mmCIF file of C-alpha atoms in Angstrom:
data_model
loop_
_atom_site.group_PDB
_atom_site.id
_atom_site.type_symbol
_atom_site.label_atom_id
_atom_site.label_comp_id
_atom_site.label_asym_id
_atom_site.label_seq_id
_atom_site.Cartn_x
_atom_site.Cartn_y
_atom_site.Cartn_z
ATOM 1 C CA MET A 1 0.000 0.000 0.000
ATOM 2 C CA ALA A 2 0.884 3.640 -0.334
ATOM 3 C CA THR A 3 1.583 4.046 3.400
ATOM 4 C CA GLU A 4 4.330 1.414 3.165
ATOM 5 C CA LEU A 5 6.176 3.420 0.527
ATOM 6 C CA ASP A 6 7.586 6.925 0.429
ATOM 7 C CA LEU A 7 4.144 8.491 0.256
ATOM 8 C CA PRO A 8 5.048 11.917 1.742
ATOM 9 C CA THR A 9 7.585 12.478 -1.035
ATOM 10 C CA VAL A 10 5.080 11.399 -3.698
ATOM 11 C CA LEU A 11 2.418 13.699 -2.248
ATOM 12 C CA PHE A 12 4.869 16.607 -2.083
ATOM 13 C CA LEU A 13 5.823 16.187 -5.753
ATOM 14 C CA GLN A 14 2.191 15.841 -6.714
ATOM 15 C CA LYS A 15 1.254 18.987 -4.793
ATOM 16 C CA THR A 16 4.144 20.863 -6.400
ATOM 17 C CA SER A 17 3.009 19.826 -9.886
ATOM 18 C CA TYR A 18 -0.518 21.030 -9.164
ATOM 19 C CA ILE A 19 0.707 24.395 -7.903
ATOM 20 C CA ALA A 20 3.031 24.851 -10.884
ATOM 21 C CA GLY A 21 0.156 24.015 -13.215
ATOM 22 C CA ALA A 22 -2.158 26.437 -11.397
ATOM 23 C CA VAL A 23 0.380 29.272 -11.681
ATOM 24 C CA THR A 24 0.868 28.620 -15.398
ATOM 25 C CA LEU A 25 -2.853 28.464 -16.067
ATOM 26 C CA GLY A 26 -3.526 31.498 -13.873
ATOM 27 C CA TYR A 27 -1.087 33.535 -15.941
ATOM 28 C CA LEU A 28 -2.729 32.234 -19.104
ATOM 29 C CA ARG A 29 -6.128 33.307 -17.754
ATOM 30 C CA LEU A 30 -4.835 36.838 -17.150
ATOM 31 C CA SER A 31 -3.282 36.997 -20.611
ATOM 32 C CA PHE A 32 -6.361 35.689 -22.427
ATOM 33 C CA SER A 33 -9.278 36.838 -20.299
ATOM 34 C CA GLY A 34 -11.814 35.915 -22.984
ATOM 35 C CA GLU A 35 -11.000 32.199 -22.875
ATOM 36 C CA ARG A 36 -13.536 30.303 -20.782
ATOM 37 C CA GLY A 37 -12.395 27.360 -18.698
ATOM 38 C CA VAL A 38 -8.759 28.340 -18.187
ATOM 39 C CA GLY A 39 -9.398 29.998 -14.829
ATOM 40 C CA LEU A 40 -11.553 27.066 -13.774
ATOM 41 C CA LEU A 41 -8.725 24.715 -14.693
ATOM 42 C CA ALA A 42 -6.311 26.705 -12.518
ATOM 43 C CA VAL A 43 -8.789 26.499 -9.624
ATOM 44 C CA SER A 44 -9.090 22.724 -10.089
ATOM 45 C CA PHE A 45 -5.303 22.384 -9.824
ATOM 46 C CA LEU A 46 -5.295 24.445 -6.614
ATOM 47 C CA ILE A 47 -8.053 22.300 -5.107
ATOM 48 C CA LEU A 48 -6.178 19.130 -6.030
ATOM 49 C CA ALA A 49 -3.051 20.640 -4.445
ATOM 50 C CA ALA A 50 -5.047 21.377 -1.275
ATOM 51 C CA GLY A 51 -6.323 17.802 -1.225
ATOM 52 C CA SER A 52 -2.792 16.460 -1.613
ATOM 53 C CA THR A 53 -1.621 18.717 1.221
ATOM 54 C CA LEU A 54 -4.383 17.477 3.505
ATOM 55 C CA ALA A 55 -3.454 13.893 2.686
ATOM 56 C CA GLY A 56 0.072 14.604 3.921
ATOM 57 C CA TYR A 57 -1.214 16.244 7.102
ATOM 58 C CA ALA A 58 -3.484 13.263 7.722
ATOM 59 C CA GLU A 59 -0.473 10.961 7.728
ATOM 60 C CA LEU A 60 1.389 13.234 10.157
ATOM 61 C CA HIS A 61 -1.542 13.917 12.533
ATOM 62 C CA PRO A 62 -3.339 10.673 13.392
ATOM 63 C CA ALA A 63 -5.815 12.459 15.667
ATOM 64 C CA LEU A 64 -7.169 14.406 12.687
ATOM 65 C CA TYR A 65 -6.903 11.521 10.246
ATOM 66 C CA GLY A 66 -10.646 10.966 9.887
ATOM 67 C CA VAL A 67 -11.600 14.585 9.215
ATOM 68 C CA LEU A 68 -8.623 15.344 6.999
ATOM 69 C CA SER A 69 -9.072 12.142 4.991
ATOM 70 C CA LEU A 70 -12.721 12.973 4.311
ATOM 71 C CA ILE A 71 -11.882 16.522 3.261
ATOM 72 C CA ASN A 72 -9.024 15.149 1.150
ATOM 73 C CA ILE A 73 -11.235 12.804 -0.855
ATOM 74 C CA ALA A 74 -13.889 15.531 -1.184
ATOM 75 C CA CYS A 75 -11.256 17.927 -2.581
ATOM 76 C CA ALA A 76 -10.025 15.246 -4.963
ATOM 77 C CA VAL A 77 -13.544 14.613 -6.266
ATOM 78 C CA LEU A 78 -14.295 18.335 -6.626
ATOM 79 C CA GLY A 79 -10.924 18.957 -8.253
ATOM 80 C CA TYR A 80 -11.416 16.268 -10.860
ATOM 81 C CA CYS A 81 -14.959 17.447 -11.608
ATOM 82 C CA LEU A 82 -13.731 21.018 -12.031
ATOM 83 C CA LEU A 83 -10.829 19.817 -14.169
ATOM 84 C CA SER A 84 -13.143 17.869 -16.452
ATOM 85 C CA ALA A 85 -15.607 20.764 -16.708
ATOM 86 C CA ALA A 86 -12.751 23.172 -17.422
ATOM 87 C CA PHE A 87 -11.434 21.081 -20.319
ATOM 88 C CA VAL A 88 -14.951 20.833 -21.724
ATOM 89 C CA LEU A 89 -15.267 24.645 -21.620
ATOM 90 C CA VAL A 90 -11.799 25.215 -23.083
ATOM 91 C CA SER A 91 -12.666 22.803 -25.873
ATOM 92 C CA LYS A 92 -15.852 24.722 -26.708
ATOM 93 C CA PRO A 93 -16.098 28.092 -24.939
ATOM 94 C CA LYS A 94 -19.709 28.738 -26.032
ATOM 95 C CA ARG A 95 -20.960 25.508 -24.423
ATOM 96 C CA LYS A 96 -23.616 25.941 -21.742
ATOM 97 C CA PHE A 97 -22.295 25.262 -18.256
ATOM 98 C CA HIS A 98 -24.117 24.815 -14.948
ATOM 99 C CA PRO A 99 -21.506 25.374 -12.189
ATOM 100 C CA TRP A 100 -23.548 23.731 -9.439
ATOM 101 C CA LEU A 101 -23.322 20.335 -11.173
ATOM 102 C CA VAL A 102 -19.625 19.966 -10.297
ATOM 103 C CA PHE A 103 -20.493 20.026 -6.583
ATOM 104 C CA VAL A 104 -22.961 17.132 -6.752
ATOM 105 C CA PRO A 105 -20.344 14.301 -6.764
ATOM 106 C CA MET A 106 -18.443 15.974 -3.925
ATOM 107 C CA LEU A 107 -21.597 16.255 -1.803
ATOM 108 C CA GLY A 108 -22.328 12.598 -2.553
ATOM 109 C CA ILE A 109 -18.841 11.615 -1.385
ATOM 110 C CA LEU A 110 -19.193 13.661 1.805
ATOM 111 C CA PHE A 111 -22.518 12.042 2.558
ATOM 112 C CA ALA A 112 -21.153 8.544 1.849
ATOM 113 C CA GLY A 113 -18.143 9.224 4.070
ATOM 114 C CA LEU A 114 -20.252 10.445 6.973
ATOM 115 C CA VAL A 115 -22.544 7.405 6.701
ATOM 116 C CA THR A 116 -20.079 4.605 5.910
ATOM 117 C CA GLN A 117 -16.698 6.008 7.081
ATOM 118 C CA PHE A 118 -15.173 4.510 3.918
ATOM 119 C CA HIS A 119 -12.571 7.281 3.813
ATOM 120 C CA LEU A 120 -10.806 5.802 6.842
ATOM 121 C CA ASN A 121 -9.688 2.894 4.670
ATOM 122 C CA ASN A 122 -6.741 3.789 2.427
ATOM 123 C CA THR A 123 -7.759 1.225 -0.185
ATOM 124 C CA TYR A 124 -11.341 2.481 -0.466
ATOM 125 C CA ARG A 125 -10.192 6.075 -0.672
ATOM 126 C CA ALA A 126 -7.575 5.321 -3.321
ATOM 127 C CA VAL A 127 -10.014 3.276 -5.413
ATOM 128 C CA THR A 128 -12.607 6.066 -5.231
ATOM 129 C CA PHE A 129 -10.078 8.712 -6.248
ATOM 130 C CA THR A 130 -8.555 6.798 -9.162
ATOM 131 C CA SER A 131 -11.908 5.471 -10.418
ATOM 132 C CA LEU A 132 -13.289 8.992 -10.585
ATOM 133 C CA GLY A 133 -10.133 10.064 -12.423
ATOM 134 C CA PHE A 134 -10.685 7.302 -14.967
ATOM 135 C CA LEU A 135 -14.286 8.396 -15.639
ATOM 136 C CA ALA A 136 -13.496 12.124 -15.734
ATOM 137 C CA PHE A 137 -10.473 11.885 -18.038
ATOM 138 C CA ALA A 138 -12.126 9.368 -20.391
ATOM 139 C CA ALA A 139 -15.285 11.462 -20.795
ATOM 140 C CA THR A 140 -13.269 14.629 -21.316
ATOM 141 C CA ALA A 141 -11.080 13.002 -23.976
ATOM 142 C CA VAL A 142 -14.198 12.036 -25.923
ATOM 143 C CA VAL A 143 -15.590 15.580 -25.725
ATOM 144 C CA VAL A 144 -12.312 17.178 -26.823
ATOM 145 C CA MET A 145 -12.095 14.956 -29.908
ATOM 146 C CA ARG A 146 -15.776 15.340 -30.734
ATOM 147 C CA ASP A 147 -15.365 19.118 -30.766
ATOM 148 C CA ALA A 148 -12.600 18.721 -33.348
ATOM 149 C CA ARG A 149 -15.261 18.580 -36.052
ATOM 150 C CA ARG A 150 -16.111 22.201 -35.247
ATOM 151 C CA GLU A 151 -12.606 23.429 -34.466
ATOM 152 C CA PRO A 152 -9.929 21.116 -35.907
ATOM 153 C CA LEU A 153 -6.904 22.379 -34.003
ATOM 154 C CA PRO A 154 -3.837 20.095 -34.275
ATOM 155 C CA ILE A 155 -3.237 20.264 -30.501
ATOM 156 C CA ARG A 156 -6.538 18.482 -29.855
ATOM 157 C CA LYS A 157 -4.920 15.140 -30.629
ATOM 158 C CA LEU A 158 -2.259 15.699 -27.972
ATOM 159 C CA VAL A 159 -4.819 16.884 -25.403
ATOM 160 C CA ALA A 160 -7.222 14.017 -26.100
ATOM 161 C CA GLY A 161 -4.369 11.501 -26.190
ATOM 162 C CA THR A 162 -2.978 12.730 -22.862
ATOM 163 C CA LEU A 163 -6.437 12.638 -21.309
ATOM 164 C CA ALA A 164 -7.034 9.127 -22.636
ATOM 165 C CA ALA A 165 -3.618 7.932 -21.400
ATOM 166 C CA THR A 166 -4.269 9.493 -17.983
ATOM 167 C CA SER A 167 -7.663 7.789 -17.916
ATOM 168 C CA LEU A 168 -6.075 4.424 -18.667
ATOM 169 C CA LEU A 169 -3.441 5.086 -16.012
ATOM 170 C CA SER A 170 -6.146 5.909 -13.462
ATOM 171 C CA LEU A 171 -8.064 2.751 -14.349
ATOM 172 C CA THR A 172 -4.946 0.629 -13.944
ATOM 173 C CA MET A 173 -4.235 2.155 -10.549
ATOM 174 C CA ALA A 174 -7.865 1.733 -9.469
ATOM 175 C CA ILE A 175 -7.777 -1.975 -10.296
ATOM 176 C CA GLU A 176 -4.445 -2.440 -8.553
ATOM 177 C CA PHE A 177 -5.609 -0.595 -5.432
ATOM 178 C CA CYS A 178 -8.827 -2.628 -5.442
ATOM 179 C CA PHE A 179 -6.935 -5.930 -5.326
ATOM 180 C CA ASN A 180 -4.096 -4.510 -3.236
ATOM 181 C CA THR A 181 -1.498 -5.824 -5.641
ATOM 182 C CA PHE A 182 0.625 -3.877 -8.110
ATOM 183 C CA PRO A 183 1.918 -6.144 -10.900
ATOM 184 C CA ILE A 184 1.833 -3.433 -13.605
ATOM 185 C CA LEU A 185 2.568 -0.171 -11.822
ATOM 186 C CA GLY A 186 3.991 0.435 -8.397
ATOM 187 C CA VAL A 187 2.354 3.175 -6.369
ATOM 188 C CA VAL A 188 5.302 5.533 -6.764
ATOM 189 C CA ASP A 189 5.522 4.850 -10.510
ATOM 190 C CA GLY A 190 1.793 5.366 -10.910
ATOM 191 C CA PHE A 191 1.762 8.678 -9.083
ATOM 192 C CA SER A 192 4.902 9.794 -10.918
ATOM 193 C CA LEU A 193 3.167 9.215 -14.252
ATOM 194 C CA MET A 194 0.139 11.111 -12.967
ATOM 195 C CA ILE A 195 2.402 14.043 -12.110
ATOM 196 C CA ILE A 196 3.900 14.008 -15.604
ATOM 197 C CA SER A 197 0.446 13.848 -17.192
ATOM 198 C CA LYS A 198 -0.654 16.968 -15.280
ATOM 199 C CA PHE A 199 2.395 18.871 -16.537
ATOM 200 C CA VAL A 200 1.662 17.779 -20.104
ATOM 201 C CA LEU A 201 -1.990 18.807 -19.769
ATOM 202 C CA ALA A 202 -1.049 22.223 -18.378
ATOM 203 C CA VAL A 203 1.425 22.853 -21.204
ATOM 204 C CA SER A 204 -0.981 21.524 -23.848
ATOM 205 C CA ILE A 205 -3.648 23.995 -22.719
ATOM 206 C CA VAL A 206 -1.173 26.824 -23.273
ATOM 207 C CA ILE A 207 -0.572 25.525 -26.805
ATOM 208 C CA PHE A 208 -4.321 24.994 -27.265
ATOM 209 C CA ILE A 209 -5.124 28.640 -26.516
ATOM 210 C CA SER A 210 -2.178 29.822 -28.616
ATOM 211 C CA GLU A 211 -3.347 27.821 -31.645
ATOM 212 C CA ARG A 212 -6.879 29.135 -31.224
ATOM 213 C CA GLN A 213 -5.630 32.721 -31.056
ATOM 214 C CA GLN A 214 -3.497 32.220 -34.159
ATOM 215 C CA THR A 215 -6.486 30.756 -36.003
ATOM 216 C CA GLU A 216 -8.632 33.731 -35.032
ATOM 217 C CA ILE A 217 -5.909 36.127 -36.183
ATOM 218 C CA ARG A 218 -5.751 34.346 -39.535
ATOM 219 C CA GLN A 219 -9.534 34.561 -39.787
ATOM 220 C CA LEU A 220 -9.411 38.298 -39.153
ATOM 221 C CA ALA A 221 -6.686 38.696 -41.752
ATOM 222 C CA ASN A 222 -8.517 36.625 -44.386
ATOM 223 C CA ARG A 223 -12.148 37.580 -43.811
ATOM 224 C CA ASP A 224 -14.131 40.686 -44.631
ATOM 225 C CA PRO A 225 -15.494 41.871 -41.267
ATOM 226 C CA LEU A 226 -18.859 43.016 -42.661
ATOM 227 C CA THR A 227 -19.943 40.121 -44.872
ATOM 228 C CA GLY A 228 -17.814 37.311 -43.407
ATOM 229 C CA LEU A 229 -16.613 36.424 -46.909
ATOM 230 C CA TYR A 230 -12.996 35.947 -47.843
ATOM 231 C CA ASN A 231 -11.282 39.217 -48.650
ATOM 232 C CA ARG A 232 -9.185 40.086 -51.666
ATOM 233 C CA ARG A 233 -5.958 39.021 -49.967
ATOM 234 C CA ALA A 234 -7.313 35.578 -49.080
ATOM 235 C CA PHE A 235 -8.752 35.124 -52.582
ATOM 236 C CA GLY A 236 -5.316 35.709 -54.079
ATOM 237 C CA GLU A 237 -3.744 33.203 -51.693
ATOM 238 C CA ILE A 238 -6.348 30.448 -52.017
ATOM 239 C CA VAL A 239 -7.018 30.494 -55.762
ATOM 240 C CA PRO A 240 -4.026 29.049 -57.643
ATOM 241 C CA SER A 241 -2.007 31.568 -59.624
ATOM 242 C CA SER A 242 -2.104 29.235 -62.627
ATOM 243 C CA LEU A 243 -5.652 28.175 -63.519
ATOM 244 C CA GLN A 244 -6.820 25.069 -65.308
ATOM 245 C CA GLU A 245 -8.438 25.360 -68.712
ATOM 246 C CA GLY A 246 -12.137 26.136 -68.255
ATOM 247 C CA ASP A 247 -11.795 27.670 -64.790
ATOM 248 C CA ALA A 248 -13.724 30.943 -64.655
ATOM 249 C CA ILE A 249 -13.480 34.210 -62.785
ATOM 250 C CA LEU A 250 -16.603 36.308 -62.212
ATOM 251 C CA PHE A 251 -16.450 39.964 -61.222
ATOM 252 C CA LEU A 252 -19.682 41.303 -59.705
ATOM 253 C CA ASP A 253 -20.485 44.932 -58.984
ATOM 254 C CA ILE A 254 -23.621 46.411 -57.387
ATOM 255 C CA ASP A 255 -25.282 48.874 -59.742
ATOM 256 C CA HIS A 256 -25.591 52.470 -58.518
ATOM 257 C CA PHE A 257 -24.394 51.526 -55.049
ATOM 258 C CA LYS A 258 -23.162 55.054 -54.254
ATOM 259 C CA GLN A 259 -26.646 56.407 -54.896
ATOM 260 C CA LEU A 260 -28.101 53.829 -52.503
ATOM 261 C CA ASN A 261 -25.654 54.901 -49.807
ATOM 262 C CA ASP A 262 -26.320 58.604 -50.409
ATOM 263 C CA HIS A 263 -30.105 58.233 -50.424
ATOM 264 C CA PHE A 264 -30.718 55.589 -47.728
ATOM 265 C CA GLY A 265 -27.561 55.841 -45.618
ATOM 266 C CA HIS A 266 -24.549 53.649 -45.046
ATOM 267 C CA ALA A 267 -26.440 51.332 -42.687
ATOM 268 C CA ALA A 268 -28.763 50.461 -45.563
ATOM 269 C CA GLY A 269 -25.744 49.995 -47.811
ATOM 270 C CA ASP A 270 -24.213 47.607 -45.303
ATOM 271 C CA GLN A 271 -27.473 45.647 -45.194
ATOM 272 C CA VAL A 272 -27.408 45.332 -48.966
ATOM 273 C CA LEU A 273 -23.834 44.045 -48.891
ATOM 274 C CA VAL A 274 -24.532 41.489 -46.163
ATOM 275 C CA MET A 275 -27.775 40.148 -47.628
ATOM 276 C CA MET A 276 -26.306 40.057 -51.104
ATOM 277 C CA ALA A 277 -23.221 38.165 -49.908
ATOM 278 C CA GLN A 278 -25.446 35.575 -48.233
ATOM 279 C CA ALA A 279 -27.627 35.215 -51.325
ATOM 280 C CA ILE A 280 -24.682 34.841 -53.685
ATOM 281 C CA GLN A 281 -22.992 32.363 -51.341
ATOM 282 C CA SER A 282 -26.125 30.198 -51.277
ATOM 283 C CA THR A 283 -26.383 30.303 -55.073
ATOM 284 C CA THR A 284 -22.813 29.423 -55.983
ATOM 285 C CA PRO A 285 -21.580 25.781 -56.049
ATOM 286 C CA SER A 286 -19.842 24.502 -52.936
ATOM 287 C CA SER A 287 -16.534 24.174 -54.815
ATOM 288 C CA ALA A 288 -16.618 27.842 -55.862
ATOM 289 C CA LEU A 289 -14.855 30.568 -53.901
ATOM 290 C CA LEU A 290 -16.611 33.869 -53.245
ATOM 291 C CA ALA A 291 -14.754 36.915 -51.925
ATOM 292 C CA ARG A 292 -15.371 40.602 -51.437
ATOM 293 C CA GLN A 293 -12.945 42.607 -53.517
ATOM 294 C CA GLY A 294 -13.714 45.822 -51.679
ATOM 295 C CA GLY A 295 -16.527 48.342 -51.642
ATOM 296 C CA GLU A 296 -19.467 46.979 -53.644
ATOM 297 C CA GLU A 297 -17.412 44.590 -55.762
ATOM 298 C CA PHE A 298 -17.249 40.788 -55.386
ATOM 299 C CA VAL A 299 -15.245 38.105 -57.158
ATOM 300 C CA ILE A 300 -15.991 34.407 -57.673
ATOM 301 C CA PHE A 301 -13.701 31.584 -58.723
ATOM 302 C CA LEU A 302 -15.617 28.830 -60.531
ATOM 303 C CA PRO A 303 -13.675 25.628 -61.254
ATOM 304 C CA ALA A 304 -14.295 24.130 -64.671
ATOM 305 C CA GLU A 305 -16.163 21.090 -63.317
ATOM 306 C CA VAL A 306 -19.134 23.161 -62.084
ATOM 307 C CA GLY A 307 -20.338 23.707 -65.630
ATOM 308 C CA ASP A 308 -21.223 26.769 -67.691
ATOM 309 C CA ALA A 309 -20.020 29.879 -65.865
ATOM 310 C CA LYS A 310 -22.521 32.055 -67.748
ATOM 311 C CA LEU A 311 -25.463 30.020 -66.452
ATOM 312 C CA HIS A 312 -24.165 30.396 -62.905
ATOM 313 C CA ALA A 313 -23.672 34.130 -63.446
ATOM 314 C CA GLU A 314 -27.241 34.555 -64.741
ATOM 315 C CA ARG A 315 -28.601 32.596 -61.802
ATOM 316 C CA ILE A 316 -26.707 34.837 -59.401
ATOM 317 C CA ARG A 317 -27.828 37.985 -61.213
ATOM 318 C CA LYS A 318 -31.480 36.965 -61.026
ATOM 319 C CA THR A 319 -31.196 35.900 -57.374
ATOM 320 C CA VAL A 320 -29.902 39.343 -56.461
ATOM 321 C CA ALA A 321 -32.545 41.112 -58.541
ATOM 322 C CA ASP A 322 -35.275 39.224 -56.649
ATOM 323 C CA LEU A 323 -33.982 40.231 -53.208
ATOM 324 C CA HIS A 324 -35.956 42.622 -50.994
ATOM 325 C CA PHE A 325 -34.071 44.805 -48.539
ATOM 326 C CA PRO A 326 -35.995 46.092 -45.491
ATOM 327 C CA ALA A 327 -33.892 49.250 -45.277
ATOM 328 C CA ILE A 328 -34.629 50.251 -48.882
ATOM 329 C CA ALA A 329 -37.928 51.278 -50.436
ATOM 330 C CA SER A 330 -39.707 48.277 -51.943
ATOM 331 C CA GLU A 331 -40.093 49.909 -55.360
ATOM 332 C CA ILE A 332 -36.311 50.191 -55.735
ATOM 333 C CA LYS A 333 -34.584 47.135 -57.111
ATOM 334 C CA VAL A 334 -30.933 46.437 -56.366
ATOM 335 C CA THR A 335 -29.134 44.783 -59.268
ATOM 336 C CA ILE A 336 -25.630 43.699 -60.185
ATOM 337 C CA SER A 337 -23.493 43.624 -63.290
ATOM 338 C CA VAL A 338 -21.276 40.615 -63.934
ATOM 339 C CA GLY A 339 -18.157 40.109 -65.997
ATOM 340 C CA ILE A 340 -16.870 36.625 -66.875
ATOM 341 C CA ALA A 341 -13.496 35.415 -68.117
ATOM 342 C CA ARG A 342 -12.230 31.857 -68.488
ATOM 343 C CA ALA A 343 -8.770 30.368 -68.348
ATOM 344 C CA SER A 344 -7.417 28.784 -71.518
ATOM 345 C CA ARG A 345 -4.154 27.319 -72.698
ATOM 346 C CA GLN A 346 -3.093 30.742 -73.902
ATOM 347 C CA ARG A 347 -4.452 32.574 -70.851
ATOM 348 C CA ALA A 348 -3.947 30.561 -67.650
ATOM 349 C CA GLY A 349 -2.603 33.137 -65.203
ATOM 350 C CA LEU A 350 -5.017 34.272 -62.504
ATOM 351 C CA SER A 351 -4.046 37.923 -62.828
ATOM 352 C CA GLU A 352 -4.660 37.929 -66.573
ATOM 353 C CA VAL A 353 -8.021 36.168 -66.258
ATOM 354 C CA CYS A 354 -9.017 38.672 -63.562
ATOM 355 C CA ARG A 355 -8.107 41.552 -65.875
ATOM 356 C CA GLN A 356 -10.297 40.078 -68.594
ATOM 357 C CA ALA A 357 -13.175 39.584 -66.150
ATOM 358 C CA ASP A 358 -12.799 43.184 -65.001
ATOM 359 C CA ARG A 359 -12.938 44.335 -68.626
ATOM 360 C CA ALA A 360 -16.088 42.304 -69.164
ATOM 361 C CA LEU A 361 -17.604 43.851 -66.031
ATOM 362 C CA TYR A 362 -16.866 47.316 -67.429
ATOM 363 C CA LEU A 363 -18.645 46.385 -70.660
ATOM 364 C CA ALA A 364 -21.636 45.097 -68.676
ATOM 365 C CA LYS A 365 -21.924 48.355 -66.736
ATOM 366 C CA THR A 366 -21.466 50.641 -69.735
ATOM 367 C CA GLY A 367 -23.939 48.531 -71.671
ATOM 368 C CA GLY A 368 -26.839 49.196 -69.331
ATOM 369 C CA ARG A 369 -26.123 47.292 -66.087
ATOM 370 C CA ASN A 370 -28.081 44.369 -64.588
ATOM 371 C CA ARG A 371 -26.555 42.058 -67.128
ATOM 372 C CA VAL A 372 -23.765 39.546 -67.723
ATOM 373 C CA CYS A 373 -20.907 40.114 -70.133
ATOM 374 C CA ASP A 374 -18.646 37.278 -71.265
ATOM 375 C CA ALA A 375 -15.083 38.319 -72.140
ATOM 376 C CA ASP A 376 -14.642 35.295 -74.394
ATOM 377 C CA HIS A 377 -17.364 36.555 -76.720
ATOM 378 C CA ASN A 378 -16.504 40.241 -76.324
ATOM 379 C CA SER A 379 -20.178 41.057 -76.402
ATOM 380 C CA LEU A 380 -22.969 41.911 -74.002
ATOM 381 C CA GLN A 381 -25.343 39.227 -72.833
ATOM 382 C CA GLN A 382 -28.673 40.999 -72.367
ATOM 383 C CA ALA A 383 -30.319 40.023 -69.079
ATOM 384 C CA SER A 384 -33.550 38.149 -69.477
ATOM 385 C CA PHE A 385 -35.957 39.906 -67.112
ATOM 386 C CA GLY A 386 -39.035 38.277 -65.661
#
């Protein structure tokens, strides 16, 4: 059993690891105040450190053994519940969380201890502690990986793997404590691995938050803040500089947009841009790439496999013409002009195709607006109204 080994040293190292983790996570919480769960994780480490401290005092003060042992196991249960809840919140900050739920297991343990006095038995206490660790870490690992579908950060694999390994370690220790035999892991080895796992988890959370912040920075750099579409910079980075034959570029421009802004205000203009972006996005094929060039101008990359670019352009033009904007008088129709250019063997560069699409857009606007012009035919395609 643990009392026959160098338990005070193990408990001291464990307490030190918890405190070090709490300090690291506390600093992270101050640095990234908007990240939910990090502060809760630091608190869980402090509670686990307090429980470890009480376990040491219980060994040194036999007269207080019963009280300190009960408080120790209650702290351990609360700490693990808080730790699990914290990882769940870090994994998905917008998840609903009911704080009172983490206290239910602890209250159950306190009640069971007062009724049965199970905490006076080292084996029962150790089995309870490690079994709860197994359940908490296993459930949390599943949640962290499940959330990867929404936020596929690379660090999730390390976090989930560490949680799963810690869960397996806790299960192994629980079984060994239950049978009071340690053929796989000695007590000191088991607790040493637990200490290492806590360090890895603390460091992985730092990396987790860092990766999330970097992803958000990239999103801000690549997305138009008003419409949520890719911006011009991102479009140039994502679309290959050398296009395949048949790939098409569409330039779209809102007709008389300055007059809309001047007459109805910039808030109305913003509404037009947002609603139009959503409508165009829903109309274009999933393999297409839509971006806001700036102002009232949009650009679309259509890969050759989606079919006739002119048909897609006409569908988009009509979709926009049928939109109704609450901030604009109902009798006023908002329309767009569209210019199309396709890549060919002689003209494969993205910049050149974009220039041709821009020229076609100019022809569409000078030819009467609310129409599609195809650069390949160097003529105006009259919009079919109705």
